[in-house]
Coordinates of C-alpha atoms in Angstrom, one line a residue:
X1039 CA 90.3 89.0 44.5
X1040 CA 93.4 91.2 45.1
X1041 CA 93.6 90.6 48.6
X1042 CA 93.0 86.3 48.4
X1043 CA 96.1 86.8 45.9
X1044 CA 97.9 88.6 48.4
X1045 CA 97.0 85.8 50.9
X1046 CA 98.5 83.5 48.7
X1047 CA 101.8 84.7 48.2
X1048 CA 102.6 85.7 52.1
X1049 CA 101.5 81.8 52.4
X1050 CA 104.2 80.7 49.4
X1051 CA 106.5 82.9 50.5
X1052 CA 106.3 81.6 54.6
X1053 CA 106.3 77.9 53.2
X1054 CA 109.5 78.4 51.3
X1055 CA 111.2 80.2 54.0
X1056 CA 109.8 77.1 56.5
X1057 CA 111.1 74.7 54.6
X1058 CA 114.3 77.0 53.9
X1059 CA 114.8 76.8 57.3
X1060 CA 113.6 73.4 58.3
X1061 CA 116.1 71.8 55.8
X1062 CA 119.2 74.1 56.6
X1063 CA 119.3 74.5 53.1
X1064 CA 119.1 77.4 50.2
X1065 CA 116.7 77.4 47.4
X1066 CA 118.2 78.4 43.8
X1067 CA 116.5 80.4 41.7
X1068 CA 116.7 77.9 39.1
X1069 CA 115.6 75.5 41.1
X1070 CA 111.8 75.0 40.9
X1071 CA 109.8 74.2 44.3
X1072 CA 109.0 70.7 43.5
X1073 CA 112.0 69.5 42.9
X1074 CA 113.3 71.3 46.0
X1075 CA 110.8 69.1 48.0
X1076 CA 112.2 66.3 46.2
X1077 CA 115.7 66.7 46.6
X1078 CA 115.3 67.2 49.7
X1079 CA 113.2 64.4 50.9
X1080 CA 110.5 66.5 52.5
X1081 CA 107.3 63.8 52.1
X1082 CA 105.1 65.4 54.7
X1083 CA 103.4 68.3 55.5
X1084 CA 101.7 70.5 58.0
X1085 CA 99.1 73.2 57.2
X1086 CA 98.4 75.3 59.8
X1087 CA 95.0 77.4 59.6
X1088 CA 94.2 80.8 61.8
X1089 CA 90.6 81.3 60.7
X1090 CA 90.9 84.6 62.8
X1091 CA 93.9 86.3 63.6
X1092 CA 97.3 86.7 61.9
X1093 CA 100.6 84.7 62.0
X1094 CA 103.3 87.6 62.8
X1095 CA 104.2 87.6 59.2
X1096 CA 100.7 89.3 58.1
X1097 CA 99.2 86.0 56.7
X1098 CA 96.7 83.3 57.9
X1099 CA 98.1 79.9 56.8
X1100 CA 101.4 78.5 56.5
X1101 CA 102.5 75.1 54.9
X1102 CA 105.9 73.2 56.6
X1103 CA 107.1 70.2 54.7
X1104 CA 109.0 67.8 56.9
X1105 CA 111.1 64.9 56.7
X1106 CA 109.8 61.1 57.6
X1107 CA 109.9 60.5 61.6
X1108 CA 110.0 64.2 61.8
X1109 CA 107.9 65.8 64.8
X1110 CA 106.0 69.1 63.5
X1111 CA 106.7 72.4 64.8
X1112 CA 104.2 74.2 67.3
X1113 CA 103.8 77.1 66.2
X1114 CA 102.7 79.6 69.1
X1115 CA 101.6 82.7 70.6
X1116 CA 103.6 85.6 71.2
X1117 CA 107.1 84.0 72.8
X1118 CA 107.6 80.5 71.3
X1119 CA 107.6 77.5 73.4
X1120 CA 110.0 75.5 71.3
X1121 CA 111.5 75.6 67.9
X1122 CA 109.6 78.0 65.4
X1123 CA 109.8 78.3 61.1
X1124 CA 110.7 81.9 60.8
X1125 CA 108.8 84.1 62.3
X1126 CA 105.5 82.0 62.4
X1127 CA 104.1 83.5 65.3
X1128 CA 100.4 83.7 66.6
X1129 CA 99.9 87.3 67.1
X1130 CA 97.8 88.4 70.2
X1131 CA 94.4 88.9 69.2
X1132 CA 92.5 91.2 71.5
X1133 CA 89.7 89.5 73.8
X1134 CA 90.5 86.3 73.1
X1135 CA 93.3 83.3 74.3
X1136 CA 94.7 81.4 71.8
X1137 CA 94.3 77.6 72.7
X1138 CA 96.6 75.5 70.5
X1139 CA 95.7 73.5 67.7
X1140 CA 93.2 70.9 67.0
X1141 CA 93.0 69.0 63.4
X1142 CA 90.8 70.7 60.5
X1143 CA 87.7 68.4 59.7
X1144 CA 88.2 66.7 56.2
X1145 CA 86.2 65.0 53.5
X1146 CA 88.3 62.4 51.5
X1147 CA 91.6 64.0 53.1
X1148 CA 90.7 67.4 51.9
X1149 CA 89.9 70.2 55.0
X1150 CA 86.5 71.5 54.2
X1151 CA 85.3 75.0 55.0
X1152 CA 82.3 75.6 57.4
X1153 CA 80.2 75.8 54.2
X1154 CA 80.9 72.6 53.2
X1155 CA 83.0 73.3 50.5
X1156 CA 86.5 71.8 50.0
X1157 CA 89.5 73.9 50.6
X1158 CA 91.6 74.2 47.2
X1159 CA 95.3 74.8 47.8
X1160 CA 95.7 76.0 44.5
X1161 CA 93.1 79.1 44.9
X1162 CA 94.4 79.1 48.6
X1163 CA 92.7 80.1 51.8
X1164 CA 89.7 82.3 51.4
X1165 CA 89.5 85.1 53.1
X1166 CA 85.9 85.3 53.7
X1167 CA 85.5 81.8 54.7
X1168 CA 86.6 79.3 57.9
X1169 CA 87.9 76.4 58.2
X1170 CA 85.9 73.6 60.1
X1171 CA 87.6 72.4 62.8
X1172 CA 87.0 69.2 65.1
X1173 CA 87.0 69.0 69.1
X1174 CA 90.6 66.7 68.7
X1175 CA 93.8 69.0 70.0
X1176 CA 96.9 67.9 68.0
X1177 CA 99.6 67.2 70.2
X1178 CA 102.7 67.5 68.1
X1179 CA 104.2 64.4 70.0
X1180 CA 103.7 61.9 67.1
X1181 CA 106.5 61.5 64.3
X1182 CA 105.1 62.0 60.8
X1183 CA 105.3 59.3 58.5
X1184 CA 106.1 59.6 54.6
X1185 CA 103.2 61.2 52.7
X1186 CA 101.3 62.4 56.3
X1187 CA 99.6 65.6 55.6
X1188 CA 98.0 67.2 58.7
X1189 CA 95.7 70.0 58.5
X1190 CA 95.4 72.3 61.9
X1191 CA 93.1 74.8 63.1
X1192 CA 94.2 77.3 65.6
X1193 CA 91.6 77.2 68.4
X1194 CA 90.6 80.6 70.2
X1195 CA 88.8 81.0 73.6
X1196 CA 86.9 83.8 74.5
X1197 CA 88.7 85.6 77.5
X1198 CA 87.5 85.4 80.8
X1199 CA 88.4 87.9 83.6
X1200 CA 88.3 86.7 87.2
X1201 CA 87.0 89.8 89.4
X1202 CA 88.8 89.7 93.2
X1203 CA 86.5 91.5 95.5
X1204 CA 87.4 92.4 98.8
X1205 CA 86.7 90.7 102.5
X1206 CA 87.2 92.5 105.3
X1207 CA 85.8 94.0 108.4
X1208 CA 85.4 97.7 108.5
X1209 CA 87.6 99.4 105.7
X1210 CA 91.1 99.5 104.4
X1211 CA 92.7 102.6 103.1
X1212 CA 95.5 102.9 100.6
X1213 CA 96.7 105.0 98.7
X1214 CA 94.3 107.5 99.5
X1215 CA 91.5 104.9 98.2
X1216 CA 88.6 103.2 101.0
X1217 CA 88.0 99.5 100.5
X1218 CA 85.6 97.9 102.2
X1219 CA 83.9 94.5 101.3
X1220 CA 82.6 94.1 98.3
X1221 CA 85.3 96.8 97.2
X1222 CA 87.7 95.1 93.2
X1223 CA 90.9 95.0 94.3
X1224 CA 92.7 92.8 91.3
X1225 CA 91.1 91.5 87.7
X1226 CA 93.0 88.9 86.0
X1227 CA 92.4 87.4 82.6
X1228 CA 91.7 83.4 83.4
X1229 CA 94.1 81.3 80.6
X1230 CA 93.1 78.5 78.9
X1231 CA 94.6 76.0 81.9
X1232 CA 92.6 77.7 84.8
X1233 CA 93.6 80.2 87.3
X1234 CA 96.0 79.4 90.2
X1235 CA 96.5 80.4 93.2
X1236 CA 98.0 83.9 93.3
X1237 CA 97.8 84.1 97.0
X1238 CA 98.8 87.3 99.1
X1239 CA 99.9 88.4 95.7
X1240 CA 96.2 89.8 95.2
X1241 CA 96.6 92.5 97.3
X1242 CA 98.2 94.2 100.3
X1243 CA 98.0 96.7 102.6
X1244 CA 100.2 97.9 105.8
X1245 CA 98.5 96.1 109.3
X1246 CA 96.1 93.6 107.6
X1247 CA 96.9 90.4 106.5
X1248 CA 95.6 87.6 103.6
X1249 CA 93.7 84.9 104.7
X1250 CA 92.4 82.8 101.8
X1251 CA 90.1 83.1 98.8
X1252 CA 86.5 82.2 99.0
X1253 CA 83.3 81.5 96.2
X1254 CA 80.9 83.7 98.6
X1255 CA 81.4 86.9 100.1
X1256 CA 80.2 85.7 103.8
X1257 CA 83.2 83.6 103.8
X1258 CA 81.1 80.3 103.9
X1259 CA 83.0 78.6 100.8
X1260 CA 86.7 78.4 100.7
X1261 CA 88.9 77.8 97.6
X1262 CA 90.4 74.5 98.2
X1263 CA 90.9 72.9 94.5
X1264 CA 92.9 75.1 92.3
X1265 CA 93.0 76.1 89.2
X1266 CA 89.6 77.4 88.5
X1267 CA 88.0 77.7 85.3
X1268 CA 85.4 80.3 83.8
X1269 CA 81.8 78.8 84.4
X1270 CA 80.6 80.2 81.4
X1271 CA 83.3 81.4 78.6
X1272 CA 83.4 84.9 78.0
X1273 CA 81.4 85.4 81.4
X1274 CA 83.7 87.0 83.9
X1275 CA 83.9 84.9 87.5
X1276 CA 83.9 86.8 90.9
X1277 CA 85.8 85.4 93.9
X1278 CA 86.5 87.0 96.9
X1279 CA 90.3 87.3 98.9
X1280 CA 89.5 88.0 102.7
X1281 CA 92.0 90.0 105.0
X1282 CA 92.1 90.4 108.6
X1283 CA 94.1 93.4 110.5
X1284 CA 97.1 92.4 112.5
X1285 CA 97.7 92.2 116.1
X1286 CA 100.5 95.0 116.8
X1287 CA 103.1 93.9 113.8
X1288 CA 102.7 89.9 114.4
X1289 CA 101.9 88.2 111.9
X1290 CA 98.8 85.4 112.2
X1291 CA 99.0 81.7 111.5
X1292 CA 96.3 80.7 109.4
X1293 CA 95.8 77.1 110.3
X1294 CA 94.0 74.5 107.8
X1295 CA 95.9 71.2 108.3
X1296 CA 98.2 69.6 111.3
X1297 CA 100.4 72.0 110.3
X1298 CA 99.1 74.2 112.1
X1299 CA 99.0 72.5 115.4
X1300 CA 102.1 71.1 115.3
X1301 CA 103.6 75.0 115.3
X1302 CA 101.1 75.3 118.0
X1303 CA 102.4 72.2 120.2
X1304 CA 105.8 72.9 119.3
X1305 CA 106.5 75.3 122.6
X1306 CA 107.9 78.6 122.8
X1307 CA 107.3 81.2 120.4
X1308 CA 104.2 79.0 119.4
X1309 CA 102.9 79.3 122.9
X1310 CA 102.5 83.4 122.7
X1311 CA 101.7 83.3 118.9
X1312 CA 98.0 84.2 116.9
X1313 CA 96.2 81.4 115.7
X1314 CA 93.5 81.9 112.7
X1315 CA 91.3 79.0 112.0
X1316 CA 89.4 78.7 108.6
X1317 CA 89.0 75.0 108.4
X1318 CA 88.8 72.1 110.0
X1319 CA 92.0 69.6 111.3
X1320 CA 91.9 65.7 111.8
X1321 CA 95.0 65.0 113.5
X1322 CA 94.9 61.6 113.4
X1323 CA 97.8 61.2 111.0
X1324 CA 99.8 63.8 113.2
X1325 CA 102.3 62.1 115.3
X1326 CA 102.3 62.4 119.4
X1327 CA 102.3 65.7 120.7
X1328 CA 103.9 67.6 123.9
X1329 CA 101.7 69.5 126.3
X1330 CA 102.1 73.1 127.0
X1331 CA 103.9 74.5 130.0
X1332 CA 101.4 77.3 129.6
X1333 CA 99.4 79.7 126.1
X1334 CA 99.5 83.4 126.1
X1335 CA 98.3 83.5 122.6
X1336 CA 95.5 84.0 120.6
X1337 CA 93.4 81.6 118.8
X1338 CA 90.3 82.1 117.1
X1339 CA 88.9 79.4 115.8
X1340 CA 86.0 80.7 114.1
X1341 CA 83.5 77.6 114.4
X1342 CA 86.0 75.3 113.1
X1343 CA 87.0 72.1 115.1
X1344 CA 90.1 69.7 115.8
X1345 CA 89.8 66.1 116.1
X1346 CA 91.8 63.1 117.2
X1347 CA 94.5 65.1 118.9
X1348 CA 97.1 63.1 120.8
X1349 CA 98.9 64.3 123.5
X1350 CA 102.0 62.6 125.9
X1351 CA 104.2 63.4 128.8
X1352 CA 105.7 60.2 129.9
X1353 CA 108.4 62.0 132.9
X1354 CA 106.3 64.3 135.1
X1355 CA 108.0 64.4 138.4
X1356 CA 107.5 65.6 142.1
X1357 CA 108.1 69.4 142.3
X1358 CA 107.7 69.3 138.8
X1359 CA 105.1 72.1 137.6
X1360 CA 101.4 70.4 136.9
X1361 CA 100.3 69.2 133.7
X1362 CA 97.8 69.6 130.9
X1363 CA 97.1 70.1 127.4
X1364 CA 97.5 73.9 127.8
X1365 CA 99.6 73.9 130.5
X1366 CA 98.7 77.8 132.1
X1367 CA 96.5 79.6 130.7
X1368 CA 98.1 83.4 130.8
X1369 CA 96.3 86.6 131.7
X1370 CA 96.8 87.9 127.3
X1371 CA 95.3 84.7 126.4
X1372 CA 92.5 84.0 124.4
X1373 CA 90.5 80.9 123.0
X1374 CA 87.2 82.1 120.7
X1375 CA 84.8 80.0 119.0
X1376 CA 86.9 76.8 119.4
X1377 CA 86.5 73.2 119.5
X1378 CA 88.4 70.2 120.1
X1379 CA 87.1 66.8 120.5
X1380 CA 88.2 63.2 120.9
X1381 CA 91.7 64.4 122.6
X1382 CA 93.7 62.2 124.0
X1383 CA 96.1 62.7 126.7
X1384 CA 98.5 60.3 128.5
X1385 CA 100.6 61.8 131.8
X1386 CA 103.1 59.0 133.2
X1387 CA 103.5 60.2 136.7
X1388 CA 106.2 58.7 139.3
X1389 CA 105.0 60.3 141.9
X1390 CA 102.1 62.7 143.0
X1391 CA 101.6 65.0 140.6
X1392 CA 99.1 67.5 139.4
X1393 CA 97.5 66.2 135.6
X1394 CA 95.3 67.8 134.2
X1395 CA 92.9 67.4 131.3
X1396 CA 93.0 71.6 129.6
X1397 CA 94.2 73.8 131.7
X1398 CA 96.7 73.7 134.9
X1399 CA 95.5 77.3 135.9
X1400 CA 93.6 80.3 134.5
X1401 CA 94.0 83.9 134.8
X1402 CA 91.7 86.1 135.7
X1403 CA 92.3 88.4 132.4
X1404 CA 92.2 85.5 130.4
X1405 CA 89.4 85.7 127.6
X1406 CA 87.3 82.6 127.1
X1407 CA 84.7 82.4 124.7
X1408 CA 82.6 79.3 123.6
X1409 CA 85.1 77.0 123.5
X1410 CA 84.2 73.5 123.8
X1411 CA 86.2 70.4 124.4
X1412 CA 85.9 66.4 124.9
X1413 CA 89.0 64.0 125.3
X1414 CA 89.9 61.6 127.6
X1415 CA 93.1 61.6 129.6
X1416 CA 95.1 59.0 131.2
X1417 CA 97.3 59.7 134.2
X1418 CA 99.6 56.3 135.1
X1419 CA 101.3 56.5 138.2
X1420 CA 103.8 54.0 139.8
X1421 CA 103.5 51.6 142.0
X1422 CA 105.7 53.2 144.6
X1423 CA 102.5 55.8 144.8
X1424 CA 99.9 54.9 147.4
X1425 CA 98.1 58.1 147.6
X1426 CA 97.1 60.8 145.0
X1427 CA 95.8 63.9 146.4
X1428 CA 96.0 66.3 142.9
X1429 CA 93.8 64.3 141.0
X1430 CA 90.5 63.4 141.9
X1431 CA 86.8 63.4 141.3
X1432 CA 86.1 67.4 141.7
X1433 CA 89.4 68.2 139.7
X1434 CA 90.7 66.5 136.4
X1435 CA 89.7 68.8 134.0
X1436 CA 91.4 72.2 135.3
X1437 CA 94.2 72.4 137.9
X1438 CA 92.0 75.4 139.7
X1439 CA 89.9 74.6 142.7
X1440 CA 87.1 72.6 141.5
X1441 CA 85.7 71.7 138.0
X1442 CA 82.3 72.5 138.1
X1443 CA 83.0 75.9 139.7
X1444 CA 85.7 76.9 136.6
X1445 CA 83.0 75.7 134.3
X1446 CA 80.2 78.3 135.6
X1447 CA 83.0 81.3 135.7
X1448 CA 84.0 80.6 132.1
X1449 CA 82.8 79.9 128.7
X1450 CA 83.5 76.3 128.5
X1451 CA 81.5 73.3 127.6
X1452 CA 82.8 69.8 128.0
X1453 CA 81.5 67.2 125.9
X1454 CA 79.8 64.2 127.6
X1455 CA 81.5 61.3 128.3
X1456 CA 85.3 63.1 128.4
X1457 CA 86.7 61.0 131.2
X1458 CA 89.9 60.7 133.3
X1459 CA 91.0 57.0 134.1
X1460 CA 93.5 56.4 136.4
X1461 CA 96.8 53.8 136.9
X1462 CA 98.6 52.8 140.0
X1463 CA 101.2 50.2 138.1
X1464 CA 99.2 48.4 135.6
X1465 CA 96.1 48.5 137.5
X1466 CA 93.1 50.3 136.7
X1467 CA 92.4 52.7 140.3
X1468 CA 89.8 54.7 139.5
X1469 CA 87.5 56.4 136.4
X1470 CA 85.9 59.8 136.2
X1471 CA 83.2 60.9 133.5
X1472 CA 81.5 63.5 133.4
X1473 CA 78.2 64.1 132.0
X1474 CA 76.4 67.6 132.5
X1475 CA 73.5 66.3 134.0
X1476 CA 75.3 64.4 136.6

């Protein structure tokens, strides 16, 4: 009994202060508390309930009386959000998130406890009981009308950690510690709006680099849709952040969208940079992109593909170098578990020229490994041209000597039906398709 009549008073004493403080007014001590409200003009009011944890004042309730076409006060947690009464605070309350406020249920405008019985502002809150609550948040966007009393209920949610493990191959040392995969490297507590993306936030450690988060710890399924939530609450979630290591200090560029290859396409530094696939890339909305001169860089494309590339030289000249989508390949470059398919390439020749479907030329310390392609390329040459010796039959796909000999030294596979048409002015001169059978 002595504590409920403690409870009480912290509540009378945090609704006169509110109201205090709402009004911009003093109360006299002569004055009783009724006709304060009256005076005053304050014909609605808001009863906020914390069936578990405290306000910052010690108590478990306050009442704010408002003026008609008011908004009510949202009273939060820890740092307020926007106006507060006093020092009406959620405190933290350990293992759990506070989630805002949702209305009290109510029988015949009364809240009723989870017992069924009908809270009694005169006896105040007990202690020993809770208030029932609906599943309706209160949004504190709605003016209050005269006579409007709203009841609130401070809704809690169990927390939920998310667990980062570790992807990696071999191990990472730091700080005298060995992580390998499977290895926590961060915990965070998920809030009530999901987790976001924290990114190469999660970790880091000198030579390796962050490539994405995934669901699995084979890398098999990628976060794409951000936040996440706890599947279960109170149950902690594990994903996983993968790392690669470096090449010397450069940095890799993780491709997921056209982004990607457009840095690729763009020339010069992206013609020697490191290329990590970890999705797939339909270019179709990607506008028209240059060939290469030549690629002494690194891509590894880990089994992912890109489509509906479009690629244009509309100037190639005599005595101009040859042409094709890679231009050159160089003696540090290498392609790895790469596709591309449905390429388009268009070479508008004025004289004879060497074009070329993928690659001009390859070195001999090139690396090469299952990379597959199909596209179709189009080489147009004027009118003024009555003989073509660089293109022909034996030789559209790669500049060197003859296709099908490139194709048995290295670890390419073209898709059938990739083709090479031909243009002497507008007329069509000659088609090539190749089919592996053939």
């Amino acid at each position: 009994m002595i504590k409920r009549y403690k409870l009480i008073s912290i509540a009378v004493f945090a609704l006169i202060s509110a109201v205090c403080l709402f009004a911009g007014c003093h109360l006299s001590i002569n004055q009783g508390f009724d006709d304060f409200i009256k005076d005053k003009n304050l014909t609605a009011s808001v009863t906020y309930f914390l069936n578990e944890g405290e306000f910052d004042n010690n108590s478990r309730i306050v009442n704010i009386y408002y003026n008609e076409g008011t908004k009510p006060f949202e009273i939060t947690q820890g740092a307020p959000a926007g106006a507060t009464v006093g020092n009406a605070k959620v405190k933290e309350r350990t293992g759990y998130i506070f989630d805002g406020w949702y209305l009290a249920k109510t029988e015949n405008g009364v809240p009723v406890y989870t017992d069924g019985t009908a809270y009694d502002a005169k006896v105040g809150f007990e202690a020993t009981k809770s208030i029932a609550v609906t599943d309706e948040k209160y949004t504190f966007d709605k003016a209050l009308s005269s006579g409007d009393k709203v009841y609130l209920v401070a809704g809690w949610s169990v927390e939920t950690k998310i667990i980062v493990k570790l992807i990696v191959d071999g191990s990472i040392v730091k700080d005298d510690v060995t992580y390998t995969t499977g290895s926590t490297i961060r915990e965070y507590f998920i809030p009530t709006n999901g987790f976001g993306n924290v990114g190469s936030t999660v970790f880091s450690a000198e030579g390796y680099q962050f490539v994405s988060f995934y669901f699995d710890q084979k890398a098999d399924n990628r976060i794409k849709d951000w936040p996440i939530y706890a599947e279960e609450e109170g149950e902690d979630r594990v994903i996983y952040a993968k790392f690669i290591e470096k090449i010397g200090s450069s940095d890799w560029i993780i491709v997921e969208n056209t982004l990607g290859i457009s840095r690729l396409f763009a020339g010069g530094v992206g013609s020697f940079s490191n290329y990590y696939f970890i999705d797939d890339v339909d270019c179709s909305s990607l506008s028209t992109q240059t060939p290469l001169a030549n690629f002494n860089g690194n891509i590894q494309g880990n089994g992912y593909k890109v489509s509906n590339l479009k690629i244009e030289d509309p100037y190639l000249m005599a005595g101009s170098s040859t042409a094709a989508i890679f231009g050159e390949l160089r003696s540090d470059a290498k392609i790895e578990n790469f596709t591309m398919e449905n390429v388009t390439a268009k070479f508008n020749a004025r004289s004879d020229v060497g074009a070329f479907l993928i690659f001009t030329e390859i070195a001999p310390t090139a690396t090469i490994n299952n990379f597959t392609f199909g596209g179709a390329l189009t080489v147009s040459f004027n009118e003024s041209v009555t003989n073509y010796t660089e293109i022909r039959a034996s030789r559209w796909l790669f500049g060197t000597a003859n296709d099908s000999e490139t194709l048995q030294k290295w670890d390419i596979s073209i898709i059938d039906g990739s083709s090479c048409t031909i243009f002497k002015g507008n007329k069509q001169d000659a088609v090539f398709t190749y089919y592996k059978n053939n």
